[in-house]
PDB file of C-alpha atoms in Angstrom:
ATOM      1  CA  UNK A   1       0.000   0.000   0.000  1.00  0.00           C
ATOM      2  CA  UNK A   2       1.231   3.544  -0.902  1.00  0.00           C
ATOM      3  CA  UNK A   3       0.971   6.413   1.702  1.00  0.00           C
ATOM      4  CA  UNK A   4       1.508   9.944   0.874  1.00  0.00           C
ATOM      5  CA  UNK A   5       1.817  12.772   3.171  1.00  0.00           C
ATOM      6  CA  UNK A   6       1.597  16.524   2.468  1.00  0.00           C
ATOM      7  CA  UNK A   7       3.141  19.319   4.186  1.00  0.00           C
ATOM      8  CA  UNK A   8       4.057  23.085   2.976  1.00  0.00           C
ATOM      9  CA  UNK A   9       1.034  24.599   2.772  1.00  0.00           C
ATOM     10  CA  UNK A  10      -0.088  28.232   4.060  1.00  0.00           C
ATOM     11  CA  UNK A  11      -0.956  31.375   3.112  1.00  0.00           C
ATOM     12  CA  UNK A  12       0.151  33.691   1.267  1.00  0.00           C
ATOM     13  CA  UNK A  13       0.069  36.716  -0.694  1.00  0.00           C
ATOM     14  CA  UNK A  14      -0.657  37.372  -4.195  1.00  0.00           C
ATOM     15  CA  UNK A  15       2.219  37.240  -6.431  1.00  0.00           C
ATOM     16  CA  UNK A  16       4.251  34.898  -3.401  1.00  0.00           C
ATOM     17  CA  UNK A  17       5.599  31.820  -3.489  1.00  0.00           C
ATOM     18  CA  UNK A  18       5.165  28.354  -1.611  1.00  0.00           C
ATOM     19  CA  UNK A  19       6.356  24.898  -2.413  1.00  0.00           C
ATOM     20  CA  UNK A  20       4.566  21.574  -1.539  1.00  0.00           C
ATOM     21  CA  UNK A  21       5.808  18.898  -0.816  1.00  0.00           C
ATOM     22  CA  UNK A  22       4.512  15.058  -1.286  1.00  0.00           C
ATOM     23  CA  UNK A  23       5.967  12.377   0.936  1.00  0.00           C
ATOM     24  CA  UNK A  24       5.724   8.963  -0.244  1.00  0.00           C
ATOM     25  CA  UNK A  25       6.123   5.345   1.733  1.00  0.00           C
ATOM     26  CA  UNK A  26       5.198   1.992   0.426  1.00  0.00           C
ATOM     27  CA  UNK A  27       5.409  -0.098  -2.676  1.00  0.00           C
ATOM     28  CA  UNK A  28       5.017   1.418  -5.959  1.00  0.00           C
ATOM     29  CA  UNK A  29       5.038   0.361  -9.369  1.00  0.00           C
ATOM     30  CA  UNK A  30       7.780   0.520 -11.820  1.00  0.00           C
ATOM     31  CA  UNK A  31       5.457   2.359 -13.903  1.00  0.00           C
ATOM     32  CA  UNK A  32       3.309   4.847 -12.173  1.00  0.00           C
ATOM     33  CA  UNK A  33       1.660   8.271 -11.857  1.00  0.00           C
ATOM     34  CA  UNK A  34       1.803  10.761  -9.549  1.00  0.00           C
ATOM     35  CA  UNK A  35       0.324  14.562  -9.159  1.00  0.00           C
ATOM     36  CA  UNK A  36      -1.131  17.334  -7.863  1.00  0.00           C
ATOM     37  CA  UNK A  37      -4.570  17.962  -7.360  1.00  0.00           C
ATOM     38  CA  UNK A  38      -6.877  20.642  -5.848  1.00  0.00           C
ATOM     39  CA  UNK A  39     -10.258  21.552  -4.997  1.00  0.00           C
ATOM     40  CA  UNK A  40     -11.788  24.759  -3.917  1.00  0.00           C
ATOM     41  CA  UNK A  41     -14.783  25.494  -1.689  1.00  0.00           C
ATOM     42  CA  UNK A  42     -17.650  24.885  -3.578  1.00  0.00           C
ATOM     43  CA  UNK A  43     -15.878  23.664  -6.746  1.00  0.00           C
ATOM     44  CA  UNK A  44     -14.946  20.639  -7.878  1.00  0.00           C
ATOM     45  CA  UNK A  45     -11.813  18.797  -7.318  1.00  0.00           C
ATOM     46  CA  UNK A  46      -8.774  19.599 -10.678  1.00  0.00           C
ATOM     47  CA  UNK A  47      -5.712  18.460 -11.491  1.00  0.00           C
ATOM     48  CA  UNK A  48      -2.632  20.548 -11.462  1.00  0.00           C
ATOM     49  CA  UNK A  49       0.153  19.097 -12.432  1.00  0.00           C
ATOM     50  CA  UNK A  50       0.991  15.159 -13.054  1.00  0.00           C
ATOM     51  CA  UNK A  51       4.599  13.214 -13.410  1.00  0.00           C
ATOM     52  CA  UNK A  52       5.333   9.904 -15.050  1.00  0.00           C
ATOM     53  CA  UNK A  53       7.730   7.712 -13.314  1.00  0.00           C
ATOM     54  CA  UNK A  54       8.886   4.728 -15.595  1.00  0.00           C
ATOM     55  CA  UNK A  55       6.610   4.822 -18.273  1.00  0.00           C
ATOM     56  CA  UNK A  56       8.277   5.057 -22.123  1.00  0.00           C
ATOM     57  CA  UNK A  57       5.228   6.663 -23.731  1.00  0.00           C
ATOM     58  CA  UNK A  58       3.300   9.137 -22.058  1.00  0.00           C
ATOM     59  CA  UNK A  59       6.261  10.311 -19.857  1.00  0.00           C
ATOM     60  CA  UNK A  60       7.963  13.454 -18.417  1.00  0.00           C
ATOM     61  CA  UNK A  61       5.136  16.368 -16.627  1.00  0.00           C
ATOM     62  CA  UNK A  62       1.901  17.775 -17.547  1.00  0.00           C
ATOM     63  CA  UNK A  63       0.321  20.768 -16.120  1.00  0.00           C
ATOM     64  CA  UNK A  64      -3.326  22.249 -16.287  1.00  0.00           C
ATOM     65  CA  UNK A  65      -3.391  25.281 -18.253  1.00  0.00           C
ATOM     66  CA  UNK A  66      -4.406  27.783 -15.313  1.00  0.00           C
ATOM     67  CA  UNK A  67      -1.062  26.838 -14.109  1.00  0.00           C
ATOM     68  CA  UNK A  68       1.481  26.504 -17.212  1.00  0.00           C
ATOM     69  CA  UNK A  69       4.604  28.666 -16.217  1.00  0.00           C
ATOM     70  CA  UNK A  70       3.682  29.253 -12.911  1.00  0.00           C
ATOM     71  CA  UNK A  71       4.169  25.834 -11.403  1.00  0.00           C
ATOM     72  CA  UNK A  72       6.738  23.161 -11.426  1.00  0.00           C
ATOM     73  CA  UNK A  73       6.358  19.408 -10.477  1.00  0.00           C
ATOM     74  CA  UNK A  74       9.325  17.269  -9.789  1.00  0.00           C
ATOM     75  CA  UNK A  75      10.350  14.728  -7.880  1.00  0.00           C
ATOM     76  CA  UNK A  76      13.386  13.854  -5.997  1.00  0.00           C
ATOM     77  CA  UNK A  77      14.245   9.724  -5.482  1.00  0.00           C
ATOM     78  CA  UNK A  78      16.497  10.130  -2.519  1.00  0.00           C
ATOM     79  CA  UNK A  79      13.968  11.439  -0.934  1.00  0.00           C
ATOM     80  CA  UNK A  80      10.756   9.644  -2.245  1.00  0.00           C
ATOM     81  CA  UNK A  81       9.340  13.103  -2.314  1.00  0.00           C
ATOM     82  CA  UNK A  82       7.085  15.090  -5.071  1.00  0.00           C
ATOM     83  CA  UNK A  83       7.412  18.758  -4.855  1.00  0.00           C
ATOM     84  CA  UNK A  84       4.781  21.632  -6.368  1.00  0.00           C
ATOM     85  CA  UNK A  85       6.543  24.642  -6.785  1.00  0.00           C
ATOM     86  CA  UNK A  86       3.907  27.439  -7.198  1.00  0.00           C
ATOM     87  CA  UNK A  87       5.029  30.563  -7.758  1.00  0.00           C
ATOM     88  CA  UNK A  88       2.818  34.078  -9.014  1.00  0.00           C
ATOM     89  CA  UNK A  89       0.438  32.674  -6.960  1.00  0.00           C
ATOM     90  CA  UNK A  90      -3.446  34.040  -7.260  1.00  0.00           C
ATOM     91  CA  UNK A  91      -5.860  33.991  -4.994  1.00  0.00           C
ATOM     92  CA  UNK A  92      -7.872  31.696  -7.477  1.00  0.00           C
ATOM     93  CA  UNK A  93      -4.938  29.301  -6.547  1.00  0.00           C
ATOM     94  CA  UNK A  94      -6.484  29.037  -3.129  1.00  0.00           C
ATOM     95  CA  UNK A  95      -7.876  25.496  -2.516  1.00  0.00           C
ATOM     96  CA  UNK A  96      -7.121  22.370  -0.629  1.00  0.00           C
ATOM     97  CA  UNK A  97      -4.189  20.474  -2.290  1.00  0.00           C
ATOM     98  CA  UNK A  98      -4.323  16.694  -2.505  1.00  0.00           C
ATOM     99  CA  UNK A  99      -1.064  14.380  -3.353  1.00  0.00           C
ATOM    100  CA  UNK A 100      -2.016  11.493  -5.475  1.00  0.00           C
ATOM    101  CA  UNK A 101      -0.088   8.721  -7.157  1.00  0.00           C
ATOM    102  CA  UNK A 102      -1.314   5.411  -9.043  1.00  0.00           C
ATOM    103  CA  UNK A 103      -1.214   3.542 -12.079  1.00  0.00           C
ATOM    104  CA  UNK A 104      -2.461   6.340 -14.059  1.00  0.00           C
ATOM    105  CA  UNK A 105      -3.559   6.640 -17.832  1.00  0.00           C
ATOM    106  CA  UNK A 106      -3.221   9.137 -20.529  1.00  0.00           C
ATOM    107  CA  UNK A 107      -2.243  12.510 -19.617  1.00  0.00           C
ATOM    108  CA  UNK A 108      -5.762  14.189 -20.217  1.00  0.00           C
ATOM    109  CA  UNK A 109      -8.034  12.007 -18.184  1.00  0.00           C
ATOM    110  CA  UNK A 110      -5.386  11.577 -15.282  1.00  0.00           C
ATOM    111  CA  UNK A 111      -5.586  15.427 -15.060  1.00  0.00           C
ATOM    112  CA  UNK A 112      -9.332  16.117 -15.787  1.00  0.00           C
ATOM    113  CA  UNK A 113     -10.661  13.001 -14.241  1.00  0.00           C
ATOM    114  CA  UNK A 114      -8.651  11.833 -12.006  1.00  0.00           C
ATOM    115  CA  UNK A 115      -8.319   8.107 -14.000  1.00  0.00           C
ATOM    116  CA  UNK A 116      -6.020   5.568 -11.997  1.00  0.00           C
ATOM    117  CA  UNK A 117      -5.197   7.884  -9.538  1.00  0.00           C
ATOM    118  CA  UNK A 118      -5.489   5.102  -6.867  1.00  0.00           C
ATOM    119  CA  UNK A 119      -4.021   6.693  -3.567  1.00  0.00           C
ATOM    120  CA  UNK A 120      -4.314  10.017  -1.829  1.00  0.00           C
ATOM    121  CA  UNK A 121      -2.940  12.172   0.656  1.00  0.00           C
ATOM    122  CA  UNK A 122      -5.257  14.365   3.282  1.00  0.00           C
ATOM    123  CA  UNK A 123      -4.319  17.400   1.596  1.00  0.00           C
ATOM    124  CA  UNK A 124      -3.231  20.423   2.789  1.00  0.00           C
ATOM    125  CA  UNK A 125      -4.552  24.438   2.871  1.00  0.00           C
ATOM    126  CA  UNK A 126      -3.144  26.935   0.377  1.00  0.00           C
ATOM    127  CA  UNK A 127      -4.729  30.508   0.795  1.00  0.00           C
ATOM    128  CA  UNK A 128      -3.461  33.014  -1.468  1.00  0.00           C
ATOM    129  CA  UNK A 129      -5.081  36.750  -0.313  1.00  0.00           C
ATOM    130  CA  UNK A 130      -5.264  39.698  -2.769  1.00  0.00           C
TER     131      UNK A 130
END
């Protein structure tokens, strides 16, 4: 069983930075997904960013759009940690953000739907004021 573990949330101020970070214990796959997701009061949970580990197709990062240049996943073995590095933060940005790894599936409907995303974190609390 995979566990994942958030921590680097807060709040901050429009135009700031923060970086999340992902910690992750158990067995994985040779092949899997991981990523960022978020949901905001009252809206519905949305991908952010996603990372294939192992695959030779569909590999290397994919972001949502509201985020392209503002955000960087990556992930850092030693460690068995996933980072989100969000910077020009808005206070649309504002949501809980979940950790979430699993076997995944092609880069659109991992991000818009969620698909094989098996395991999740508790999320943490980003609040970005204007």
């Amino acid at each position: 069983r995979v566990q994942l573990v958030e921590s680097g949330g807060g709040s901050v101020q429009s135009g700031g930075s923060l970086r999340l970070a992902c910690a992750v214990s158990g067995d994985t796959a040779s092949d899997y997904v991981m990523g960022w997701f978020r949901q905001a009061p009252g809206s519905e949970r949305e991908g952010v960013a996603i990372f294939y580990i192992g695959y030779s197709g569909s590999s290397g990062t994919y972001y949502a759009d509201s985020v392209k240049g503002r955000f960087t996943i990556s992930q850092e073995n030693a460690k068995n940690t996933l980072y989100l590095q969000m910077n020009s933060l808005r206070p649309e940005d504002g949501a809980i953000y979940y950790c979430a790894a699993g076997g995944g599936g092609p880069p659109t409907s991992v991000l818009e739907r969620a698909y094989g995303m098996e395991y999740w974190g508790k999320g943490i609390l980003v609040t970005v004021s204007s």
